[in-house]
Short mmCIF file of C-alpha atoms and ligand atoms in Angstrom, two decimals:
data_model
loop_
_atom_site.label_atom_id
_atom_site.label_comp_id
_atom_site.label_asym_id
_atom_site.label_seq_id
_atom_site.Cartn_x
_atom_site.Cartn_y
_atom_site.Cartn_z
CA UNK A 1 59.56 -83.82 145.61
CA UNK A 2 60.71 -81.15 143.16
CA UNK A 3 58.47 -78.13 142.74
CA UNK A 4 56.69 -76.96 139.60
CA UNK A 5 56.17 -73.18 139.68
CA UNK A 6 52.68 -72.07 138.75
CA UNK A 7 52.62 -68.82 136.77
CA UNK A 8 49.05 -67.62 136.34
CA UNK A 9 48.30 -65.41 133.36
CA UNK A 10 44.50 -65.19 133.69
CA UNK A 11 44.75 -61.43 134.15
CA UNK A 12 46.91 -60.97 131.06
CA UNK A 13 46.53 -63.70 128.40
CA UNK A 14 43.12 -64.63 129.87
CA UNK A 15 41.95 -61.05 129.74
CA UNK A 16 42.74 -60.80 126.02
CA UNK A 17 39.44 -62.55 125.26
CA UNK A 18 37.13 -60.28 123.28
CA UNK A 19 34.69 -58.63 125.66
CA UNK A 20 36.37 -59.87 128.86
CA UNK A 21 37.25 -56.33 129.85
CA UNK A 22 37.92 -56.35 133.57
CA UNK A 23 38.24 -53.06 135.37
CA UNK A 24 41.02 -52.44 137.94
CA UNK A 25 38.83 -53.32 140.92
CA UNK A 26 37.80 -56.63 139.35
CA UNK A 27 41.37 -57.47 138.41
CA UNK A 28 42.44 -56.75 141.98
CA UNK A 29 39.74 -59.04 143.38
CA UNK A 30 40.87 -61.88 141.10
CA UNK A 31 44.50 -61.24 142.04
CA UNK A 32 43.63 -61.50 145.76
CA UNK A 33 41.94 -64.80 145.05
CA UNK A 34 44.94 -66.06 143.03
CA UNK A 35 47.11 -65.21 146.04
CA UNK A 36 44.78 -67.28 148.23
CA UNK A 37 45.10 -70.06 145.68
CA UNK A 38 48.86 -69.75 146.30
CA UNK A 39 50.09 -69.50 142.75
CA UNK A 40 53.78 -68.58 142.52
CA UNK A 41 53.41 -65.74 140.03
CA UNK A 42 50.54 -63.56 138.82
CA UNK A 43 50.94 -61.95 135.43
CA UNK A 44 48.84 -58.92 136.22
CA UNK A 45 48.67 -57.33 132.79
CA UNK A 46 50.30 -55.55 129.88
CA UNK A 47 50.66 -52.01 131.25
CA UNK A 48 51.48 -50.25 127.98
CA UNK A 49 48.22 -51.51 126.48
CA UNK A 50 45.98 -48.97 128.20
CA UNK A 51 45.93 -46.53 131.11
CA UNK A 52 43.30 -48.78 132.74
CA UNK A 53 45.57 -51.80 132.58
CA UNK A 54 48.50 -49.78 133.93
CA UNK A 55 46.34 -48.72 136.89
CA UNK A 56 45.18 -52.30 137.45
CA UNK A 57 48.72 -53.71 137.45
CA UNK A 58 49.92 -50.92 139.73
CA UNK A 59 47.10 -51.61 142.21
CA UNK A 60 47.83 -55.32 142.24
CA UNK A 61 51.56 -54.71 142.71
CA UNK A 62 50.91 -52.43 145.67
CA UNK A 63 48.36 -54.62 147.44
CA UNK A 64 48.75 -58.30 146.62
CA UNK A 65 51.35 -60.02 148.79
CA UNK A 66 52.78 -63.51 148.35
CA UNK A 67 53.13 -64.28 144.63
CA UNK A 68 55.60 -62.59 142.30
CA UNK A 69 53.79 -59.87 140.33
CA UNK A 70 54.65 -59.86 136.65
CA UNK A 71 54.09 -57.22 133.96
CA UNK A 72 54.39 -57.96 130.25
CA UNK A 73 56.35 -55.79 127.81
CA UNK A 74 57.36 -56.09 124.16
CA UNK A 75 61.08 -55.82 123.50
CA UNK A 76 60.64 -52.06 123.30
CA UNK A 77 62.17 -49.55 125.74
CA UNK A 78 58.95 -47.62 126.32
CA UNK A 79 56.97 -50.81 127.07
CA UNK A 80 59.59 -51.92 129.56
CA UNK A 81 59.71 -48.54 131.30
CA UNK A 82 55.91 -48.43 131.64
CA UNK A 83 55.77 -52.04 132.84
CA UNK A 84 58.43 -51.31 135.45
CA UNK A 85 56.59 -48.23 136.68
CA UNK A 86 53.51 -50.38 137.16
CA UNK A 87 55.19 -53.11 139.23
CA UNK A 88 58.12 -51.49 140.99
CA UNK A 89 56.28 -51.30 144.34
CA UNK A 90 55.53 -55.03 144.36
CA UNK A 91 56.99 -57.23 147.08
CA UNK A 92 58.47 -59.43 144.32
CA UNK A 93 58.33 -57.71 140.91
CA UNK A 94 59.18 -59.40 137.60
CA UNK A 95 59.42 -57.93 134.12
CA UNK A 96 58.37 -60.23 131.28
CA UNK A 97 59.86 -59.29 127.92
CA UNK A 98 58.87 -61.13 124.76
CA UNK A 99 60.05 -61.21 121.17
CA UNK A 100 59.24 -63.61 118.34
CA UNK A 101 61.91 -66.12 117.33
CA UNK A 102 60.24 -67.99 114.45
CA UNK A 103 61.21 -66.89 110.94
CA UNK A 104 57.63 -65.98 110.21
CA UNK A 105 57.56 -63.57 113.17
CA UNK A 106 61.05 -62.21 112.57
CA UNK A 107 60.52 -61.55 108.87
CA UNK A 108 56.83 -60.74 108.63
CA UNK A 109 56.31 -58.84 111.88
CA UNK A 110 59.64 -57.12 112.29
CA UNK A 111 61.23 -57.24 108.79
CA UNK A 112 64.50 -58.35 110.39
CA UNK A 113 66.85 -61.31 110.11
CA UNK A 114 67.62 -63.73 112.95
CA UNK A 115 70.79 -61.95 114.12
CA UNK A 116 69.17 -58.55 114.19
CA UNK A 117 66.15 -59.90 116.07
CA UNK A 118 68.42 -61.49 118.67
CA UNK A 119 70.28 -58.21 119.04
CA UNK A 120 66.99 -56.38 119.64
CA UNK A 121 65.93 -58.95 122.22
CA UNK A 122 69.24 -58.78 124.09
CA UNK A 123 69.18 -55.01 124.17
CA UNK A 124 65.66 -55.03 125.60
CA UNK A 125 66.56 -57.70 128.14
CA UNK A 126 69.60 -55.75 129.35
CA UNK A 127 67.50 -52.62 129.74
CA UNK A 128 64.85 -54.58 131.70
CA UNK A 129 67.60 -56.09 133.85
CA UNK A 130 68.94 -52.60 134.67
CA UNK A 131 65.54 -51.87 136.25
CA UNK A 132 64.49 -55.16 137.80
CA UNK A 133 66.56 -58.11 139.04
CA UNK A 134 63.94 -60.68 138.03
CA UNK A 135 63.42 -60.72 134.25
CA UNK A 136 61.61 -63.38 132.27
CA UNK A 137 62.31 -63.65 128.55
CA UNK A 138 59.80 -65.26 126.20
CA UNK A 139 60.76 -66.60 122.80
CA UNK A 140 57.38 -66.02 121.19
CA UNK A 141 56.30 -68.73 118.69
CA UNK A 142 59.11 -70.98 119.95
CA UNK A 143 57.41 -74.18 118.79
CA UNK A 144 57.68 -72.97 115.15
CA UNK A 145 61.24 -71.72 115.59
CA UNK A 146 64.34 -73.34 114.12
CA UNK A 147 65.62 -75.42 117.13
CA UNK A 148 69.29 -74.44 116.63
CA UNK A 149 68.42 -70.75 116.52
CA UNK A 150 66.19 -71.21 119.58
CA UNK A 151 69.10 -72.75 121.52
CA UNK A 152 71.32 -69.82 120.52
CA UNK A 153 68.72 -67.28 121.68
CA UNK A 154 68.13 -69.10 124.97
CA UNK A 155 71.86 -69.38 125.72
CA UNK A 156 72.45 -65.69 125.04
CA UNK A 157 69.48 -64.39 127.01
CA UNK A 158 70.59 -66.47 129.99
CA UNK A 159 74.12 -65.03 129.67
CA UNK A 160 72.55 -61.54 129.56
CA UNK A 161 70.78 -62.10 132.88
CA UNK A 162 67.34 -63.63 132.28
CA UNK A 163 66.13 -65.42 135.40
CA UNK A 164 63.31 -67.33 133.67
CA UNK A 165 63.24 -68.35 130.01
CA UNK A 166 59.82 -69.13 128.63
CA UNK A 167 59.17 -71.35 125.60
CA UNK A 168 55.71 -70.54 124.24
CA UNK A 169 53.64 -72.60 121.88
CA UNK A 170 52.01 -69.33 120.87
CA UNK A 171 49.69 -70.69 118.20
CA UNK A 172 48.93 -74.05 119.83
CA UNK A 173 50.70 -75.92 117.04
CA UNK A 174 52.80 -78.36 119.04
CA UNK A 175 51.96 -81.97 119.87
CA UNK A 176 53.05 -83.48 123.19
CA UNK A 177 55.92 -85.76 122.19
CA UNK A 178 57.43 -83.16 119.87
CA UNK A 179 57.08 -80.34 122.41
CA UNK A 180 58.68 -82.54 125.09
CA UNK A 181 61.56 -83.18 122.68
CA UNK A 182 62.01 -79.46 122.11
CA UNK A 183 62.44 -78.95 125.86
CA UNK A 184 64.93 -81.79 126.14
CA UNK A 185 66.79 -80.42 123.09
CA UNK A 186 67.22 -77.13 124.99
CA UNK A 187 68.33 -78.99 128.13
CA UNK A 188 70.97 -80.82 126.08
CA UNK A 189 72.24 -78.03 123.83
CA UNK A 190 72.16 -74.88 125.98
CA UNK A 191 75.30 -74.89 128.11
CA UNK A 192 73.99 -72.54 130.84
CA UNK A 193 70.39 -73.86 130.92
CA UNK A 194 70.62 -74.85 134.60
CA UNK A 195 71.09 -71.19 135.59
CA UNK A 196 67.44 -70.36 134.85
CA UNK A 197 63.98 -71.65 135.50
CA UNK A 198 62.80 -73.10 132.21
CA UNK A 199 59.15 -72.26 131.58
CA UNK A 200 56.47 -73.18 129.05
CA UNK A 201 53.35 -71.39 127.86
CA UNK A 202 50.96 -73.47 125.75
CA UNK A 203 47.90 -72.41 123.80
CA UNK A 204 44.99 -74.71 123.18
CA UNK A 205 44.23 -74.35 119.46
CA UNK A 206 44.38 -78.12 118.95
CA UNK A 207 43.10 -78.95 122.43
CA UNK A 208 46.59 -80.05 123.50
CA UNK A 209 47.68 -77.26 125.83
CA UNK A 210 47.57 -79.29 129.05
CA UNK A 211 49.12 -82.36 127.41
CA UNK A 212 51.94 -80.28 125.90
CA UNK A 213 52.58 -78.61 129.25
CA UNK A 214 52.81 -81.95 131.04
CA UNK A 215 55.16 -83.32 128.35
CA UNK A 216 57.36 -80.27 128.88
CA UNK A 217 57.46 -80.89 132.64
CA UNK A 218 58.56 -84.47 132.02
CA UNK A 219 61.42 -83.12 129.93
CA UNK A 220 62.72 -80.45 132.27
CA UNK A 221 60.35 -77.44 132.37
CA UNK A 222 59.87 -76.22 135.94
CA UNK A 223 57.53 -73.26 135.48
CA UNK A 224 54.18 -73.58 133.72
CA UNK A 225 52.12 -70.67 132.47
CA UNK A 226 48.42 -71.25 132.64
CA UNK A 227 45.05 -69.65 133.26
CA UNK A 228 42.00 -70.41 135.35
CA UNK A 229 39.33 -72.26 133.37
CA UNK A 230 41.81 -72.38 130.46
CA UNK A 231 40.77 -68.88 129.35
CA UNK A 232 42.99 -67.02 126.94
CA UNK A 233 43.65 -65.78 123.45
CA UNK A 234 41.62 -67.73 120.81
CA UNK A 235 41.05 -71.28 122.12
CA UNK A 236 42.70 -70.36 125.39
CA UNK A 237 45.74 -71.34 127.40
CA UNK A 238 46.67 -74.45 129.35
CA UNK A 239 44.25 -74.74 132.22
CA UNK A 240 45.65 -74.19 135.71
CA UNK A 241 43.22 -76.57 137.38
CA UNK A 242 43.97 -79.38 134.93
CA UNK A 243 47.74 -79.11 135.33
CA UNK A 244 47.67 -78.76 139.11
CA UNK A 245 45.18 -81.56 139.65
CA UNK A 246 46.97 -83.91 137.25
CA UNK A 247 50.25 -83.41 139.11
CA UNK A 248 48.48 -83.90 142.45
CA UNK A 249 46.26 -86.82 141.46
CA UNK A 250 49.04 -88.62 139.57
CA UNK A 251 51.90 -87.92 141.96
CA UNK A 252 52.75 -91.62 141.59
CA UNK A 253 53.67 -90.79 137.97
CA UNK A 254 54.83 -87.16 137.95
CA UNK A 255 56.63 -87.06 141.31
CA UNK A 256 56.35 -83.26 141.51
CA UNK A 257 54.45 -80.86 143.69
CA UNK A 258 53.01 -77.37 143.39
CA UNK A 259 52.25 -74.84 146.11
CA UNK A 260 48.64 -74.40 144.95
CA UNK A 261 45.95 -74.77 147.60
CA UNK A 262 43.55 -76.96 145.67
CA UNK A 263 40.70 -76.15 148.06
CA UNK A 264 40.57 -72.66 146.52
CA UNK A 265 40.28 -73.98 142.96
CA UNK A 266 36.50 -73.97 142.70
CA UNK A 267 36.07 -70.52 144.17
CA UNK A 268 38.71 -69.11 141.88
CA UNK A 269 37.09 -70.73 138.89
CA UNK A 270 33.68 -69.28 139.77
CA UNK A 271 35.02 -65.81 140.46
CA UNK A 272 36.92 -65.69 137.16
CA UNK A 273 33.98 -67.06 135.21
CA UNK A 274 31.61 -64.55 136.74
CA UNK A 275 33.76 -61.45 136.46
CA UNK A 276 34.81 -62.22 132.90
CA UNK A 277 31.30 -63.27 131.89
CA UNK A 278 32.69 -66.55 130.52
CA UNK A 279 30.60 -69.53 131.65
CA UNK A 280 32.44 -72.79 132.30
CA UNK A 281 31.20 -75.62 130.08
CA UNK A 282 29.37 -78.27 132.13
CA UNK A 283 31.74 -81.07 131.14
CA UNK A 284 34.94 -79.06 131.69
CA UNK A 285 37.55 -81.17 133.46
CA UNK A 286 37.88 -80.44 137.21
CA UNK A 287 35.62 -77.35 137.45
CA UNK A 288 32.64 -78.13 135.19
CA UNK A 289 29.24 -78.52 136.84
CA UNK A 290 29.15 -82.18 135.76
CA UNK A 291 32.73 -83.02 136.74
CA UNK A 292 31.42 -84.83 139.83
CA UNK A 293 27.90 -85.71 138.67
CA UNK A 294 27.34 -89.42 138.21
CA UNK A 295 24.24 -90.12 136.16
CA UNK A 296 24.37 -93.73 135.00
CA UNK A 297 22.79 -96.26 137.34
CA UNK A 298 25.88 -98.49 137.27
CA UNK A 299 28.10 -95.58 138.27
CA UNK A 300 25.72 -94.39 140.99
CA UNK A 301 25.62 -97.88 142.44
CA UNK A 302 29.42 -98.06 142.44
CA UNK A 303 29.76 -94.60 144.03
CA UNK A 304 27.35 -95.53 146.82
CA UNK A 305 29.41 -98.65 147.58
CA UNK A 306 32.75 -96.86 147.41
CA UNK A 307 33.42 -93.41 145.90
CA UNK A 308 36.79 -94.59 144.59
CA UNK A 309 35.02 -96.81 142.03
CA UNK A 310 34.31 -93.83 139.76
CA UNK A 311 35.91 -90.81 141.40
CA UNK A 312 39.63 -90.00 141.16
CA UNK A 313 39.35 -86.60 142.88
CA UNK A 314 37.21 -85.85 145.91
CA UNK A 315 35.04 -82.75 145.34
CA UNK A 316 35.99 -81.47 148.80
CA UNK A 317 39.66 -81.39 147.70
CA UNK A 318 38.67 -78.58 145.33
CA UNK A 319 36.74 -76.74 148.00
CA UNK A 320 33.31 -78.00 146.90
CA UNK A 321 31.48 -78.20 150.20
CA UNK A 322 28.02 -79.26 151.22
CA UNK A 323 26.84 -75.75 152.11
CA UNK A 324 28.97 -75.42 155.25
CA UNK A 325 26.93 -73.04 157.43
CA UNK A 326 23.51 -71.86 156.36
CA UNK A 327 22.46 -68.37 157.39
CA UNK A 328 18.89 -67.17 157.92
CA UNK A 329 17.24 -63.78 158.41
CA UNK A 330 17.92 -64.13 162.14
CA UNK A 331 21.65 -64.78 161.76
CA UNK A 332 22.61 -61.17 162.44
CA UNK A 333 25.64 -59.06 161.66
CA UNK A 334 28.14 -61.09 163.65
CA UNK A 335 27.50 -64.38 161.82
CA UNK A 336 27.45 -62.65 158.45
CA UNK A 337 30.68 -60.77 159.14
CA UNK A 338 32.31 -64.01 160.26
CA UNK A 339 31.16 -65.82 157.10
CA UNK A 340 32.38 -63.00 154.84
CA UNK A 341 35.81 -62.84 156.43
CA UNK A 342 36.21 -66.64 156.25
CA UNK A 343 35.47 -66.32 152.53
CA UNK A 344 38.47 -64.02 152.34
CA UNK A 345 36.72 -60.69 151.69
CA UNK A 346 37.96 -57.58 153.40
CA UNK A 347 35.09 -55.09 153.46
CA UNK A 348 35.03 -51.66 155.05
CA UNK A 349 32.09 -50.64 157.30
CA UNK A 350 30.10 -48.99 154.53
CA UNK A 351 30.55 -51.96 152.20
CA UNK A 352 29.60 -54.38 154.97
CA UNK A 353 26.43 -52.44 155.76
CA UNK A 354 25.48 -52.53 152.08
CA UNK A 355 25.98 -56.29 152.03
CA UNK A 356 24.03 -56.74 155.27
CA UNK A 357 21.04 -54.79 153.96
CA UNK A 358 20.98 -56.93 150.82
CA UNK A 359 21.48 -60.12 152.85
CA UNK A 360 18.46 -59.34 155.02
CA UNK A 361 16.25 -58.73 152.02
CA UNK A 362 17.41 -61.99 150.37
CA UNK A 363 17.02 -63.93 153.63
CA UNK A 364 13.46 -62.61 153.95
CA UNK A 365 12.58 -64.09 150.57
CA UNK A 366 14.65 -67.27 150.78
CA UNK A 367 14.56 -69.18 154.01
CA UNK A 368 18.13 -70.40 153.83
CA UNK A 369 21.08 -68.40 152.55
CA UNK A 370 23.98 -70.55 151.33
CA UNK A 371 27.66 -69.71 150.92
CA UNK A 372 27.17 -69.26 147.17
CA UNK A 373 24.41 -66.71 147.85
CA UNK A 374 26.62 -64.73 150.23
CA UNK A 375 29.43 -64.81 147.67
CA UNK A 376 27.15 -63.35 144.99
CA UNK A 377 25.72 -60.71 147.33
CA UNK A 378 29.21 -59.53 148.27
CA UNK A 379 30.53 -59.54 144.72
CA UNK A 380 27.43 -57.82 143.39
CA UNK A 381 27.75 -55.11 145.98
CA UNK A 382 31.48 -54.58 145.49
CA UNK A 383 31.42 -54.55 141.72
CA UNK A 384 28.22 -52.59 141.29
CA UNK A 385 29.70 -49.67 143.23
CA UNK A 386 32.65 -48.85 141.07
CA UNK A 387 33.62 -45.26 141.51
CA UNK A 388 33.10 -43.22 138.38
CA UNK A 389 31.33 -45.98 136.48
CA UNK A 390 27.87 -45.48 137.82
CA UNK A 391 25.87 -43.12 135.69
CA UNK A 392 22.45 -44.75 136.13
CA UNK A 393 21.05 -46.95 138.85
CA UNK A 394 17.83 -48.94 138.78
CA UNK A 395 15.06 -47.40 140.87
CA UNK A 396 12.14 -49.59 139.87
CA UNK A 397 10.45 -51.34 137.00
CA UNK A 398 7.00 -52.68 136.16
CA UNK A 399 6.19 -55.21 133.48
CA UNK A 400 2.83 -56.05 131.95
CA UNK A 401 2.83 -59.30 130.05
CA UNK A 402 0.63 -62.19 129.02
CA UNK A 403 0.23 -64.64 126.19
CA UNK A 404 -2.19 -62.43 124.23
CA UNK A 405 -0.55 -59.02 124.47
CA UNK A 406 2.83 -57.52 123.67
CA UNK A 407 4.91 -57.25 126.85
CA UNK A 408 5.41 -53.70 128.03
CA UNK A 409 7.90 -52.42 130.60
CA UNK A 410 8.01 -49.16 132.51
CA UNK A 411 11.48 -48.47 133.96
CA UNK A 412 12.67 -45.78 136.34
CA UNK A 413 16.40 -45.04 136.57
CA UNK A 414 18.18 -42.59 138.82
CA UNK A 415 20.82 -40.31 137.36
CA UNK A 416 22.34 -38.40 140.26
CA UNK A 417 19.29 -36.74 141.89
CA UNK A 418 17.04 -37.02 138.86
CA UNK A 419 14.58 -39.85 138.23
CA UNK A 420 14.19 -40.71 134.54
CA UNK A 421 11.36 -42.82 133.27
CA UNK A 422 10.47 -44.59 130.01
CA UNK A 423 8.15 -47.29 128.69
CA UNK A 424 8.73 -49.70 125.85
CA UNK A 425 7.24 -52.77 124.28
CA UNK A 426 9.37 -55.78 123.49
CA UNK A 427 9.26 -59.32 122.18
CA UNK A 428 9.40 -60.50 125.78
CA UNK A 429 9.44 -58.85 129.23
CA UNK A 430 13.25 -58.69 129.37
CA UNK A 431 13.49 -57.25 125.87
CA UNK A 432 10.90 -54.62 126.89
CA UNK A 433 12.98 -53.69 129.97
CA UNK A 434 16.17 -53.39 127.90
CA UNK A 435 14.41 -51.21 125.32
CA UNK A 436 13.05 -48.92 128.03
CA UNK A 437 16.56 -48.55 129.48
CA UNK A 438 17.90 -47.71 126.00
CA UNK A 439 15.23 -45.02 125.66
CA UNK A 440 16.35 -43.43 128.92
CA UNK A 441 20.02 -43.66 127.93
CA UNK A 442 19.13 -42.18 124.51
CA UNK A 443 21.16 -44.84 122.69
CA UNK A 444 20.73 -48.25 121.16
CA UNK A 445 22.91 -51.01 122.61
CA UNK A 446 23.37 -54.22 120.64
CA UNK A 447 22.78 -57.21 122.86
CA UNK A 448 25.60 -59.65 122.13
CA UNK A 449 25.02 -62.16 124.87
CA UNK A 450 22.55 -62.70 127.66
CA UNK A 451 22.55 -65.45 130.26
CA UNK A 452 20.65 -66.12 133.45
CA UNK A 453 21.57 -68.82 135.89
CA UNK A 454 20.57 -69.86 139.37
CA UNK A 455 23.30 -69.50 141.97
CA UNK A 456 22.07 -72.40 144.10
CA UNK A 457 19.79 -75.28 143.26
CA UNK A 458 16.77 -74.32 145.35
CA UNK A 459 13.53 -72.99 143.87
CA UNK A 460 13.92 -69.58 145.54
CA UNK A 461 17.52 -69.34 144.33
CA UNK A 462 19.19 -66.04 143.53
CA UNK A 463 19.25 -65.62 139.75
CA UNK A 464 22.34 -64.13 138.24
CA UNK A 465 22.11 -62.34 134.92
CA UNK A 466 25.05 -61.51 132.66
CA UNK A 467 24.67 -59.30 129.61
CA UNK A 468 27.23 -58.29 127.04
CA UNK A 469 26.36 -55.27 124.91
CA UNK A 470 28.14 -53.24 122.26
CA UNK A 471 27.87 -49.70 121.01
CA UNK A 472 30.11 -47.63 118.75
CA UNK A 473 32.88 -50.24 118.71
CA UNK A 474 32.95 -50.74 122.47
CA UNK A 475 31.81 -53.82 124.31
CA UNK A 476 30.90 -54.12 127.94
CA UNK A 477 29.71 -56.69 130.37
CA UNK A 478 27.12 -56.17 133.08
CA UNK A 479 26.03 -58.44 135.90
CA UNK A 480 23.15 -58.33 138.28
CA UNK A 481 21.66 -60.68 140.79
CA UNK A 482 18.30 -60.93 142.52
CA UNK A 483 15.77 -63.53 143.55
CA UNK A 484 13.73 -61.97 140.71
CA UNK A 485 15.32 -62.63 137.31
CA UNK A 486 13.69 -59.60 135.67
CA UNK A 487 15.32 -57.39 138.27
CA UNK A 488 18.65 -59.22 137.90
CA UNK A 489 18.47 -58.69 134.12
CA UNK A 490 17.58 -55.01 134.46
CA UNK A 491 20.48 -54.44 136.89
CA UNK A 492 22.88 -56.25 134.57
CA UNK A 493 21.79 -54.19 131.57
CA UNK A 494 22.10 -50.91 133.48
CA UNK A 495 25.61 -51.87 134.57
CA UNK A 496 26.62 -52.67 130.99
CA UNK A 497 25.16 -49.37 129.75
CA UNK A 498 27.10 -47.52 132.48
CA UNK A 499 30.30 -49.20 131.43
CA UNK A 500 29.82 -48.41 127.75
CA UNK A 501 29.18 -44.79 128.68
CA UNK A 502 32.40 -44.79 130.72
CA UNK A 503 34.37 -46.33 127.83
CA UNK A 504 33.01 -43.78 125.38
CA UNK A 505 34.00 -40.97 127.71
CA UNK A 506 37.50 -42.39 128.13
CA UNK A 507 38.33 -43.26 124.55
CA UNK A 508 41.88 -44.22 125.41
CA UNK A 509 40.66 -47.07 127.63
CA UNK A 510 39.30 -50.15 126.03
CA UNK A 511 39.89 -53.84 126.16
CA UNK A 512 38.75 -56.97 124.49
CA UNK A 513 37.85 -54.92 121.42
CA UNK A 514 36.73 -56.63 118.22
CA UNK A 515 39.97 -56.25 116.35
CA UNK A 516 42.08 -57.57 119.22
CA UNK A 517 44.06 -54.37 119.36
CA UNK A 518 44.83 -52.41 122.43
CA UNK A 519 45.05 -48.68 122.72
CA UNK A 520 48.04 -46.76 124.01
CA UNK A 521 47.23 -43.14 124.64
CA UNK A 522 45.97 -41.97 121.30
CA UNK A 523 47.88 -44.41 119.07
CA UNK A 524 46.90 -48.01 118.53
CA UNK A 525 49.35 -50.87 119.00
CA UNK A 526 48.67 -54.50 118.29
CA UNK A 527 49.01 -56.85 121.21
CA UNK A 528 50.66 -59.73 119.46
CA UNK A 529 50.91 -61.89 122.56
O1 KIV B 1 51.44 -66.85 123.60
C1 KIV B 1 52.50 -66.22 123.78
O2 KIV B 1 53.52 -66.41 123.12
C2 KIV B 1 52.49 -65.20 124.82
C3 KIV B 1 53.80 -64.61 125.21
C4 KIV B 1 53.72 -63.16 125.50
C5 KIV B 1 54.37 -65.38 126.37
O3 KIV B 1 51.46 -64.92 125.38
ZN1 ZN B 2 49.96 -66.53 125.15
#
């Protein structure tokens, strides 16, 4: 069966979501997981957009083996140079250059005409090609581009050395039949089209991203650009899990294959959701919490007789397991180390000891520790100890509350060797804790989002809190977990406050800012992708 190449852009288009803001360590962890998922290419970022993103892409290029590592650049020499510097150490580097081809982009964004825009694109492509043998060229807003002009651009960029040509539906405007026709128009009119991998990149503004992508495959596209959980600019991108599982489940119809290891889908989805602070809707296809929950009596009866009556995908094919091996307080270091390495984490001694200490305290409170608990403990430990980001850490807290008195919290935070303490009243115990933390930090943080969820379904489950706060134009996400949700919330808030402090100190580094712009050094540049 012919192969469809999976190009994952969770770390680039996905990370453009307001407030997503991953730091280099988090991006690296997601990239490792995408490599385990066996995608063909990882678009690691847009290096010119910020020093932090440059560092993240560079780290991924140096450490993640297997997939091609891609960096995005506008058709601008400086962008391309910076992108190349970020990925040149990768096992398989690829530069991704993009330039609008629709009249609205050419005239309104660049003030050019079609010929001049093509000239600019070719010049940029040739420069990229002089640095890197593998260059992808994206005709931004292709679905709203004059088809004859699009064919001309595609033919000339192939002649100039592009190895992949990408046809984006940048604004999610296409409908499946029409988008499929556009791909077959290119196959018919571009004389050298068979010299490249033809790719598509669909946005989900009309909820058609997956359908458009599949229509493109049927008409000759062989690379698809997608993101985990469908995250991405505005309404998101085509969802990786939907495309991969449609091809796999309906191989009778599509007759293609991908190299993705579907058993890693669920873990990848959870990791991305958690680190980006973007919960997956319960009824989301493939990875939603209800995707395999059968509630009607008729369905349950059918499932008990034969799962195939109402289930087209087996949960275990996505890596959803019935808690494989349960650990307890007596499991010891060996069993925990074994579990952690099977999950794919590579911890050094100090990190492992930190995880072990936390594991023992959780196992003391909860009788049984499930895989999901271990996952959260490891991630919490790794991501809470980000060098340079940790101004405050939670020492302790006390809350007094009841139905006839205003809740009051007393919080103690450590800042280096100093213990700082404050009390505050709030509308609820969590509000009181957050206010006390603000008092210690000497600043008000606007709470934009706050969620708590149980990691497993037992009563003593670990609760995971996610908070998103903003201050002075910066937004940050914090996470914390504990069997006590007040503690989880306090940890999450402290982490978010630390991150905001870090962003304010490093003004040139921001992401997911309100206006969708990204910062380059001291000058701002709009990320139009
Ligand atoms: O949506 C888009 O057109 C893009 C390009 C950079 C591929 O993200
Ligand atoms: Zn896009």
